[in-house]
PDB file of C-alpha atoms and ligand atoms in Angstrom:
ATOM      1  CA  MET T 892      -3.349 -14.131  25.792  1.00 98.00           C
ATOM      2  CA  HIS T 893       0.002 -12.465  25.121  1.00 98.00           C
ATOM      3  CA  LEU T 894       0.320  -8.825  24.182  1.00 98.00           C
ATOM      4  CA  GLY T 895       3.113  -7.948  21.780  1.00 98.00           C
ATOM      5  CA  VAL T 896       3.689  -4.195  21.792  1.00 98.00           C
ATOM      6  CA  ASN T 897       4.786  -2.736  18.483  1.00 98.00           C
ATOM      7  CA  ILE T 898       6.887   0.386  19.094  1.00 98.00           C
ATOM      8  CA  ASP T 899       7.655   1.298  15.456  1.00 97.00           C
ATOM      9  CA  HIS T 900       5.863   4.631  15.719  1.00 97.00           C
ATOM     10  CA  VAL T 901       8.289   5.794  18.390  1.00 98.00           C
ATOM     11  CA  ALA T 902      11.007   5.512  15.763  1.00 98.00           C
ATOM     12  CA  THR T 903       8.712   7.111  13.169  1.00 97.00           C
ATOM     13  CA  LEU T 904       8.494  10.201  15.367  1.00 98.00           C
ATOM     14  CA  ARG T 905      12.243  10.279  15.953  1.00 98.00           C
ATOM     15  CA  GLN T 906      12.950   9.932  12.236  1.00 98.00           C
ATOM     16  CA  ALA T 907      10.563  12.784  11.427  1.00 97.00           C
ATOM     17  CA  ARG T 908      13.118  15.144  12.875  1.00 97.00           C
ATOM     18  CA  TYR T 909      16.427  13.259  13.132  1.00 97.00           C
ATOM     19  CA  ALA T 910      16.593  10.922  10.128  1.00 97.00           C
ATOM     20  CA  THR T 911      19.651  12.715   8.751  1.00 96.00           C
ATOM     21  CA  MET T 912      21.365  13.187  12.131  1.00 96.00           C
ATOM     22  CA  LEU T 913      20.901   9.957  14.066  1.00 96.00           C
ATOM     23  CA  ASP T 914      24.316  10.284  15.733  1.00 94.00           C
ATOM     24  CA  SER T 915      23.350  13.602  17.228  1.00 96.00           C
ATOM     25  CA  HIS T 916      23.365  13.827  21.048  1.00 96.00           C
ATOM     26  CA  ASN T 917      19.776  15.079  21.213  1.00 96.00           C
ATOM     27  CA  THR T 918      17.704  12.526  19.274  1.00 97.00           C
ATOM     28  CA  GLU T 919      14.305  11.710  20.777  1.00 98.00           C
ATOM     29  CA  PRO T 920      12.082   9.863  21.564  1.00 98.00           C
ATOM     30  CA  SER T 921      14.150   6.841  22.614  1.00 98.00           C
ATOM     31  CA  VAL T 922      13.114   3.453  21.270  1.00 98.00           C
ATOM     32  CA  LEU T 923      14.827   1.765  24.180  1.00 98.00           C
ATOM     33  CA  GLU T 924      12.936   3.867  26.742  1.00 98.00           C
ATOM     34  CA  ALA T 925       9.718   3.003  24.904  1.00 98.00           C
ATOM     35  CA  ALA T 926      10.489  -0.703  25.148  1.00 98.00           C
ATOM     36  CA  LYS T 927      11.166  -0.310  28.880  1.00 98.00           C
ATOM     37  CA  ALA T 928       7.916   1.627  29.377  1.00 98.00           C
ATOM     38  CA  ALA T 929       5.971  -1.047  27.472  1.00 98.00           C
ATOM     39  CA  MET T 930       7.574  -3.734  29.631  1.00 98.00           C
ATOM     40  CA  GLU T 931       6.559  -1.841  32.788  1.00 98.00           C
ATOM     41  CA  GLY T 932       2.995  -1.713  31.516  1.00 98.00           C
ATOM     42  CA  GLY T 933       2.946  -5.489  31.137  1.00 98.00           C
ATOM     43  CA  ALA T 934       3.965  -6.128  27.521  1.00 98.00           C
ATOM     44  CA  ASP T 935       4.721  -9.818  26.983  1.00 98.00           C
ATOM     45  CA  SER T 936       6.988  -9.139  24.033  1.00 98.00           C
ATOM     46  CA  ILE T 937       8.348  -6.238  22.029  1.00 98.00           C
ATOM     47  CA  THR T 938       7.695  -6.082  18.312  1.00 98.00           C
ATOM     48  CA  LEU T 939       9.610  -3.952  15.888  1.00 97.00           C
ATOM     49  CA  HIS T 940       9.734  -3.816  12.117  1.00 97.00           C
ATOM     50  CA  VAL T 941      13.112  -3.139  10.555  1.00 97.00           C
ATOM     51  CA  ARG T 942      12.105  -2.155   7.038  1.00 96.00           C
ATOM     52  CA  GLU T 943      14.317  -2.510   4.015  1.00 95.00           C
ATOM     53  CA  ASP T 944      14.285   1.261   3.574  1.00 95.00           C
ATOM     54  CA  ARG T 945      14.924   1.811   7.337  1.00 96.00           C
ATOM     55  CA  ARG T 946      12.164   4.421   7.373  1.00 95.00           C
ATOM     56  CA  HIS T 947      11.578   4.018  11.098  1.00 96.00           C
ATOM     57  CA  MET T 948      13.484   1.344  13.035  1.00 98.00           C
ATOM     58  CA  GLN T 949      17.265   1.238  12.491  1.00 98.00           C
ATOM     59  CA  ASP T 950      19.513  -1.787  12.942  1.00 98.00           C
ATOM     60  CA  ALA T 951      20.917  -0.180  16.094  1.00 98.00           C
ATOM     61  CA  ASP T 952      17.411   0.082  17.605  1.00 98.00           C
ATOM     62  CA  ALA T 953      16.780  -3.627  17.175  1.00 98.00           C
ATOM     63  CA  GLN T 954      20.247  -4.448  18.549  1.00 98.00           C
ATOM     64  CA  ALA T 955      19.757  -2.205  21.600  1.00 98.00           C
ATOM     65  CA  VAL T 956      16.340  -3.707  22.399  1.00 98.00           C
ATOM     66  CA  ARG T 957      17.756  -7.206  21.951  1.00 98.00           C
ATOM     67  CA  ARG T 958      20.653  -6.436  24.294  1.00 98.00           C
ATOM     68  CA  GLU T 959      18.862  -4.417  26.980  1.00 98.00           C
ATOM     69  CA  ILE T 960      15.268  -5.632  27.211  1.00 98.00           C
ATOM     70  CA  PRO T 961      14.647  -8.979  28.921  1.00 98.00           C
ATOM     71  CA  LEU T 962      11.445  -9.718  26.991  1.00 98.00           C
ATOM     72  CA  PRO T 963      11.044 -11.862  23.889  1.00 98.00           C
ATOM     73  CA  LEU T 964      11.785  -9.833  20.753  1.00 98.00           C
ATOM     74  CA  ASN T 965       9.595 -10.234  17.686  1.00 98.00           C
ATOM     75  CA  LEU T 966      11.289  -8.870  14.547  1.00 98.00           C
ATOM     76  CA  GLU T 967       8.976  -8.078  11.654  1.00 98.00           C
ATOM     77  CA  MET T 968      10.780  -8.084   8.320  1.00 97.00           C
ATOM     78  CA  GLY T 969      10.461  -8.555   4.602  1.00 97.00           C
ATOM     79  CA  ALA T 970      11.605 -11.913   3.222  1.00 97.00           C
ATOM     80  CA  THR T 971      14.797 -10.736   1.511  1.00 96.00           C
ATOM     81  CA  PRO T 972      18.377 -12.061   1.604  1.00 97.00           C
ATOM     82  CA  ALA T 973      19.654  -8.886   3.278  1.00 97.00           C
ATOM     83  CA  MET T 974      17.005  -9.005   6.011  1.00 98.00           C
ATOM     84  CA  LEU T 975      17.661 -12.704   6.520  1.00 98.00           C
ATOM     85  CA  GLU T 976      21.332 -11.953   7.121  1.00 98.00           C
ATOM     86  CA  PHE T 977      20.362  -9.251   9.636  1.00 98.00           C
ATOM     87  CA  ALA T 978      17.935 -11.561  11.472  1.00 98.00           C
ATOM     88  CA  LEU T 979      20.474 -14.381  11.620  1.00 98.00           C
ATOM     89  CA  SER T 980      22.898 -12.108  13.440  1.00 98.00           C
ATOM     90  CA  LEU T 981      20.249 -10.476  15.687  1.00 98.00           C
ATOM     91  CA  LYS T 982      18.747 -13.850  16.705  1.00 98.00           C
ATOM     92  CA  PRO T 983      15.321 -12.530  17.801  1.00 98.00           C
ATOM     93  CA  ASP T 984      13.030 -14.963  19.616  1.00 98.00           C
ATOM     94  CA  TYR T 985      10.444 -14.565  16.860  1.00 98.00           C
ATOM     95  CA  VAL T 986      10.415 -13.369  13.285  1.00 98.00           C
ATOM     96  CA  CYS T 987       7.198 -12.346  11.573  1.00 98.00           C
ATOM     97  CA  LEU T 988       7.581 -12.277   7.806  1.00 98.00           C
ATOM     98  CA  VAL T 989       5.589  -9.405   6.331  1.00 97.00           C
ATOM     99  CA  PRO T 990       5.115  -8.026   2.813  1.00 96.00           C
ATOM    100  CA  GLU T 991       6.868  -4.792   1.970  1.00 93.00           C
ATOM    101  CA  ARG T 992       6.713  -4.606  -1.804  1.00 85.00           C
ATOM    102  CA  ARG T 993       3.581  -4.514  -3.915  1.00 80.00           C
ATOM    103  CA  GLU T 994       4.266  -7.830  -5.649  1.00 81.00           C
ATOM    104  CA  GLU T 995       4.434  -9.687  -2.302  1.00 83.00           C
ATOM    105  CA  ILE T 996       1.037  -8.429  -1.154  1.00 80.00           C
ATOM    106  CA  THR T 997      -2.225 -10.263  -1.684  1.00 75.00           C
ATOM    107  CA  THR T 998      -5.359  -8.292  -2.554  1.00 69.00           C
ATOM    108  CA  GLU T 999      -6.019  -7.677   1.135  1.00 76.00           C
ATOM    109  CA  GLY T1000      -2.549  -6.932   2.417  1.00 89.00           C
ATOM    110  CA  GLY T1001      -1.111 -10.134   3.888  1.00 96.00           C
ATOM    111  CA  LEU T1002       1.969 -11.916   2.607  1.00 97.00           C
ATOM    112  CA  ASP T1003       1.360 -14.092  -0.467  1.00 96.00           C
ATOM    113  CA  VAL T1004       2.865 -17.256   1.033  1.00 97.00           C
ATOM    114  CA  ALA T1005       1.225 -19.546  -1.539  1.00 97.00           C
ATOM    115  CA  GLY T1006       2.688 -17.517  -4.405  1.00 95.00           C
ATOM    116  CA  LYS T1007       6.245 -17.495  -3.015  1.00 95.00           C
ATOM    117  CA  ALA T1008       6.350 -20.834  -1.241  1.00 97.00           C
ATOM    118  CA  ASP T1009       9.776 -22.080  -2.314  1.00 96.00           C
ATOM    119  CA  GLU T1010      11.547 -18.824  -1.575  1.00 96.00           C
ATOM    120  CA  LEU T1011       9.845 -18.517   1.824  1.00 97.00           C
ATOM    121  CA  ARG T1012      10.473 -22.141   2.792  1.00 98.00           C
ATOM    122  CA  ALA T1013      14.232 -21.587   2.613  1.00 98.00           C
ATOM    123  CA  ILE T1014      14.064 -18.403   4.688  1.00 98.00           C
ATOM    124  CA  VAL T1015      11.799 -19.977   7.335  1.00 98.00           C
ATOM    125  CA  SER T1016      14.074 -22.977   7.579  1.00 98.00           C
ATOM    126  CA  ALA T1017      17.231 -20.856   8.004  1.00 98.00           C
ATOM    127  CA  LEU T1018      15.614 -18.684  10.693  1.00 98.00           C
ATOM    128  CA  GLN T1019      14.180 -21.584  12.678  1.00 98.00           C
ATOM    129  CA  ALA T1020      17.485 -23.485  12.506  1.00 98.00           C
ATOM    130  CA  ASN T1021      19.036 -20.343  14.034  1.00 98.00           C
ATOM    131  CA  GLY T1022      16.601 -20.348  16.976  1.00 98.00           C
ATOM    132  CA  SER T1023      13.949 -17.830  15.811  1.00 98.00           C
ATOM    133  CA  LYS T1024      10.379 -19.127  15.599  1.00 98.00           C
ATOM    134  CA  VAL T1025       8.731 -17.820  12.446  1.00 98.00           C
ATOM    135  CA  SER T1026       5.221 -16.550  11.826  1.00 98.00           C
ATOM    136  CA  MET T1027       3.665 -15.489   8.540  1.00 98.00           C
ATOM    137  CA  PHE T1028       1.544 -12.325   8.433  1.00 98.00           C
ATOM    138  CA  ILE T1029      -1.330 -13.459   6.226  1.00 98.00           C
ATOM    139  CA  ASP T1030      -4.907 -12.687   5.291  1.00 97.00           C
ATOM    140  CA  PRO T1031      -7.526 -14.948   6.887  1.00 98.00           C
ATOM    141  CA  ASP T1032      -7.573 -17.087   3.776  1.00 97.00           C
ATOM    142  CA  SER T1033      -7.411 -20.904   3.766  1.00 98.00           C
ATOM    143  CA  VAL T1034      -4.942 -21.006   0.861  1.00 98.00           C
ATOM    144  CA  GLN T1035      -2.480 -18.817   2.752  1.00 98.00           C
ATOM    145  CA  VAL T1036      -2.956 -20.717   6.025  1.00 98.00           C
ATOM    146  CA  GLU T1037      -2.291 -24.055   4.322  1.00 98.00           C
ATOM    147  CA  ALA T1038       0.738 -22.665   2.500  1.00 98.00           C
ATOM    148  CA  SER T1039       2.146 -21.342   5.802  1.00 98.00           C
ATOM    149  CA  ALA T1040       1.889 -24.789   7.392  1.00 98.00           C
ATOM    150  CA  ASP T1041       3.294 -26.402   4.260  1.00 98.00           C
ATOM    151  CA  ILE T1042       6.477 -24.306   4.212  1.00 98.00           C
ATOM    152  CA  GLY T1043       7.198 -25.131   7.860  1.00 98.00           C
ATOM    153  CA  ALA T1044       6.259 -21.918   9.701  1.00 98.00           C
ATOM    154  CA  LEU T1045       5.292 -22.551  13.332  1.00 98.00           C
ATOM    155  CA  MET T1046       2.884 -19.618  13.620  1.00 98.00           C
ATOM    156  CA  VAL T1047       0.612 -17.375  11.601  1.00 98.00           C
ATOM    157  CA  GLU T1048      -0.394 -13.819  12.397  1.00 98.00           C
ATOM    158  CA  LEU T1049      -3.815 -13.158  10.912  1.00 98.00           C
ATOM    159  CA  HIS T1050      -4.155  -9.706   9.339  1.00 98.00           C
ATOM    160  CA  THR T1051      -7.019  -7.973  11.144  1.00 98.00           C
ATOM    161  CA  GLY T1052      -6.901  -4.760   9.110  1.00 97.00           C
ATOM    162  CA  LYS T1053     -10.019  -5.423   7.087  1.00 97.00           C
ATOM    163  CA  PHE T1054     -11.865  -6.534  10.243  1.00 98.00           C
ATOM    164  CA  ALA T1055     -10.793  -3.370  12.068  1.00 97.00           C
ATOM    165  CA  ASN T1056     -11.753  -1.018   9.257  1.00 97.00           C
ATOM    166  CA  SER T1057     -15.233  -2.450   8.695  1.00 97.00           C
ATOM    167  CA  LEU T1058     -18.518  -2.199  10.573  1.00 96.00           C
ATOM    168  CA  GLY T1059     -21.896  -3.941  10.598  1.00 96.00           C
ATOM    169  CA  ALA T1060     -22.432  -6.853   8.227  1.00 97.00           C
ATOM    170  CA  GLU T1061     -18.956  -6.520   6.763  1.00 97.00           C
ATOM    171  CA  ARG T1062     -17.406  -6.676  10.248  1.00 97.00           C
ATOM    172  CA  ALA T1063     -19.405  -9.830  10.985  1.00 97.00           C
ATOM    173  CA  GLU T1064     -18.217 -11.375   7.715  1.00 98.00           C
ATOM    174  CA  GLU T1065     -14.584 -10.528   8.492  1.00 98.00           C
ATOM    175  CA  THR T1066     -14.917 -11.951  11.999  1.00 98.00           C
ATOM    176  CA  ALA T1067     -16.249 -15.197  10.521  1.00 98.00           C
ATOM    177  CA  ARG T1068     -13.326 -15.327   8.056  1.00 98.00           C
ATOM    178  CA  LEU T1069     -10.840 -14.803  10.898  1.00 98.00           C
ATOM    179  CA  ALA T1070     -12.531 -17.537  12.931  1.00 98.00           C
ATOM    180  CA  ALA T1071     -12.432 -20.010  10.032  1.00 98.00           C
ATOM    181  CA  ALA T1072      -8.778 -19.234   9.312  1.00 98.00           C
ATOM    182  CA  ALA T1073      -7.912 -19.606  12.998  1.00 98.00           C
ATOM    183  CA  GLU T1074      -9.696 -22.973  13.181  1.00 98.00           C
ATOM    184  CA  LEU T1075      -7.832 -24.218  10.127  1.00 98.00           C
ATOM    185  CA  ALA T1076      -4.465 -22.928  11.354  1.00 98.00           C
ATOM    186  CA  HIS T1077      -4.971 -24.535  14.752  1.00 98.00           C
ATOM    187  CA  SER T1078      -5.980 -27.846  13.145  1.00 98.00           C
ATOM    188  CA  LEU T1079      -2.724 -27.766  11.154  1.00 98.00           C
ATOM    189  CA  GLY T1080      -0.711 -27.303  14.359  1.00 98.00           C
ATOM    190  CA  LEU T1081       0.050 -23.612  13.870  1.00 98.00           C
ATOM    191  CA  GLU T1082       0.070 -21.112  16.718  1.00 98.00           C
ATOM    192  CA  VAL T1083      -2.402 -18.325  15.907  1.00 98.00           C
ATOM    193  CA  HIS T1084      -1.698 -14.621  16.435  1.00 98.00           C
ATOM    194  CA  ALA T1085      -3.529 -11.534  15.204  1.00 98.00           C
ATOM    195  CA  GLY T1086      -2.468  -7.993  14.387  1.00 98.00           C
ATOM    196  CA  HIS T1087      -3.180  -4.697  12.669  1.00 97.00           C
ATOM    197  CA  GLY T1088      -5.795  -2.184  13.702  1.00 97.00           C
ATOM    198  CA  ILE T1089      -6.652  -3.893  16.990  1.00 98.00           C
ATOM    199  CA  GLN T1090      -8.102  -1.418  19.520  1.00 98.00           C
ATOM    200  CA  ILE T1091      -9.844  -1.775  22.865  1.00 98.00           C
ATOM    201  CA  SER T1092     -13.107  -1.031  21.031  1.00 98.00           C
ATOM    202  CA  ASN T1093     -12.866  -4.045  18.704  1.00 98.00           C
ATOM    203  CA  LEU T1094     -11.750  -6.609  21.303  1.00 98.00           C
ATOM    204  CA  PRO T1095     -15.355  -7.784  21.946  1.00 97.00           C
ATOM    205  CA  GLU T1096     -15.712  -8.948  18.344  1.00 97.00           C
ATOM    206  CA  LEU T1097     -12.163 -10.222  18.060  1.00 98.00           C
ATOM    207  CA  ASN T1098     -12.927 -12.340  21.104  1.00 98.00           C
ATOM    208  CA  ALA T1099     -15.176 -14.482  18.890  1.00 97.00           C
ATOM    209  CA  VAL T1100     -12.074 -15.710  17.016  1.00 98.00           C
ATOM    210  CA  PRO T1101     -10.873 -18.993  18.561  1.00 98.00           C
ATOM    211  CA  HIS T1102      -7.343 -20.189  19.311  1.00 98.00           C
ATOM    212  CA  LEU T1103      -5.697 -16.759  19.444  1.00 98.00           C
ATOM    213  CA  THR T1104      -2.659 -16.748  21.727  1.00 98.00           C
ATOM    214  CA  GLU T1105      -1.074 -13.372  20.906  1.00 98.00           C
ATOM    215  CA  LEU T1106      -2.213  -9.935  19.787  1.00 98.00           C
ATOM    216  CA  ASN T1107       0.327  -7.549  18.259  1.00 98.00           C
ATOM    217  CA  ILE T1108      -0.717  -3.972  18.817  1.00 98.00           C
ATOM    218  CA  GLY T1109       1.027  -0.715  17.984  1.00 98.00           C
ATOM    219  CA  HIS T1110      -0.773   2.309  16.630  1.00 98.00           C
ATOM    220  CA  THR T1111      -3.527   2.637  19.217  1.00 98.00           C
ATOM    221  CA  LEU T1112      -1.049   2.287  22.088  1.00 98.00           C
ATOM    222  CA  ILE T1113       1.240   5.006  20.786  1.00 98.00           C
ATOM    223  CA  ALA T1114      -1.764   7.216  20.017  1.00 98.00           C
ATOM    224  CA  ARG T1115      -3.083   6.745  23.548  1.00 98.00           C
ATOM    225  CA  ALA T1116       0.394   7.230  25.008  1.00 98.00           C
ATOM    226  CA  ILE T1117       0.427  10.831  23.753  1.00 98.00           C
ATOM    227  CA  PHE T1118      -2.153  11.547  26.438  1.00 98.00           C
ATOM    228  CA  THR T1119      -1.375   9.001  29.158  1.00 98.00           C
ATOM    229  CA  GLY T1120       2.205   7.874  28.663  1.00 98.00           C
ATOM    230  CA  LEU T1121       3.079   4.477  27.253  1.00 98.00           C
ATOM    231  CA  THR T1122       3.137   2.460  30.485  1.00 98.00           C
ATOM    232  CA  PRO T1123      -0.495   3.306  31.399  1.00 98.00           C
ATOM    233  CA  ALA T1124      -1.572   2.823  27.767  1.00 98.00           C
ATOM    234  CA  VAL T1125      -0.119  -0.688  27.724  1.00 98.00           C
ATOM    235  CA  ARG T1126      -1.517  -1.444  31.175  1.00 98.00           C
ATOM    236  CA  GLU T1127      -5.011  -0.349  30.056  1.00 98.00           C
ATOM    237  CA  MET T1128      -4.782  -2.628  27.018  1.00 98.00           C
ATOM    238  CA  LYS T1129      -3.566  -5.573  29.115  1.00 98.00           C
ATOM    239  CA  GLU T1130      -6.490  -5.078  31.486  1.00 98.00           C
ATOM    240  CA  ALA T1131      -8.961  -4.811  28.618  1.00 98.00           C
ATOM    241  CA  ILE T1132      -7.609  -8.027  27.062  1.00 98.00           C
ATOM    242  CA  ALA T1133      -7.700  -9.791  30.423  1.00 98.00           C
ATOM    243  CA  SER T1134     -11.385  -8.914  30.872  1.00 98.00           C
ATOM    244  CA  TYR T1135     -12.252 -11.470  28.152  1.00 97.00           C
ATOM    245  CA  LYS T1136     -11.871 -15.211  28.213  1.00 97.00           C
ATOM    246  CA  TRP T1137      -9.802 -16.179  25.128  1.00 96.00           C
TER     247      TRP T1137
HETATM  248  N1  PXP E2471       1.332  -6.947  13.115  1.00 75.99           N
HETATM  249  C1  PXP E2471       2.032  -6.660  11.995  1.00 75.99           C
HETATM  250  C2  PXP E2471       2.583  -7.785  11.194  1.00 75.99           C
HETATM  251  C3  PXP E2471       2.239  -5.328  11.609  1.00 75.99           C
HETATM  252  O1  PXP E2471       2.948  -5.061  10.511  1.00 75.99           O
HETATM  253  C4  PXP E2471       1.726  -4.299  12.426  1.00 75.99           C
HETATM  254  C5  PXP E2471       1.953  -2.879  12.061  1.00 75.99           C
HETATM  255  O2  PXP E2471       1.185  -2.559  10.974  1.00 75.99           O
HETATM  256  C6  PXP E2471       1.006  -4.637  13.565  1.00 75.99           C
HETATM  257  C7  PXP E2471       0.820  -5.981  13.886  1.00 75.99           C
HETATM  258  C8  PXP E2471       0.430  -3.612  14.474  1.00 75.99           C
HETATM  259  O3  PXP E2471      -0.612  -2.945  13.853  1.00 75.99           O
HETATM  260  P1  PXP E2471      -1.201  -1.634  14.501  1.00 75.99           P
HETATM  261  O4  PXP E2471      -0.092  -0.625  14.524  1.00 75.99           O
HETATM  262  O5  PXP E2471      -2.312  -1.257  13.581  1.00 75.99           O
HETATM  263  O6  PXP E2471      -1.667  -1.973  15.880  1.00 75.99           O
END
C-alpha cells in the first residue's frame, strides 16, 4: 500500500500570512522542507493541489517539489485548459483530476466524469501522452467508475469523505459502497486509490475495501505534525497502514 502525502495545508498556513508578499525573504513554513520531511517519514509520493485560484499551492511550489524531491509527484488539479497547460509543462508522474467548481461536483463531492466525459477524455489523453498517469477523484458510484474507465483514465481515487464523516450503520453502508466501487474499478482494469478524511482511526474499516493500492492523506498528518513534527507523523501513519494486510 502506497502512502501519498498531501502537503497543501503547509501552503495554506504560509498563505495565511504571506499571500501578498510571497517574494519576501521570511516566508514560512516551507513547502519544500515539508516534502523533504514527508519523504524522511516514508512517504511514497507527494501530492499537491494547485488550485485555479492559487489559494494555497503556487506554481513555484509545484516546480520546486518537482525539481528537488526524488519521489513521484501527484498533481491534483481542476480539468481546465489553463491547468492542463501547467501540467503539461510540469510533467508530474501522476495527475488526479478533481472538481473545483460547483457545476463539476456530484451530489457527494467527487468529479462528475459521466457528465463531462468528452471534455475529460481530451484532457486525460493529452496528459497521458505527455507521460502523466491520470486518476479521477470520484464518488464510489458505478456510473462514475464506468465513465472513468470509458474516457481512458488509468486510475480512480475513491472519495472517502462520506465514509470518514459517518458512523454506525451509515459508515457500514459507505464502506460497502466503496468496496463495490473498488471491485468494479478493478474489474475494468483501473488502479484503485482512496482519499479524503482518512485517519489512523478509520483504517480498520477502510481495510475492508479491496484492491486499494494507494491512500492519499493530508489533513490528519499536518494536524498531527503540529505536535510531533511531520516526519514522525508520516512514519506513524506508514506504520499504522503497514499493520493491516491490504
Ligand atoms: N485526495 C484528494 C483528491 C484531495 O483533494 C484531498 C484533499 O482534500 C485528499 C486526498 C486528502 O484529504 P485529507 O486532507 O482529508 O486527508
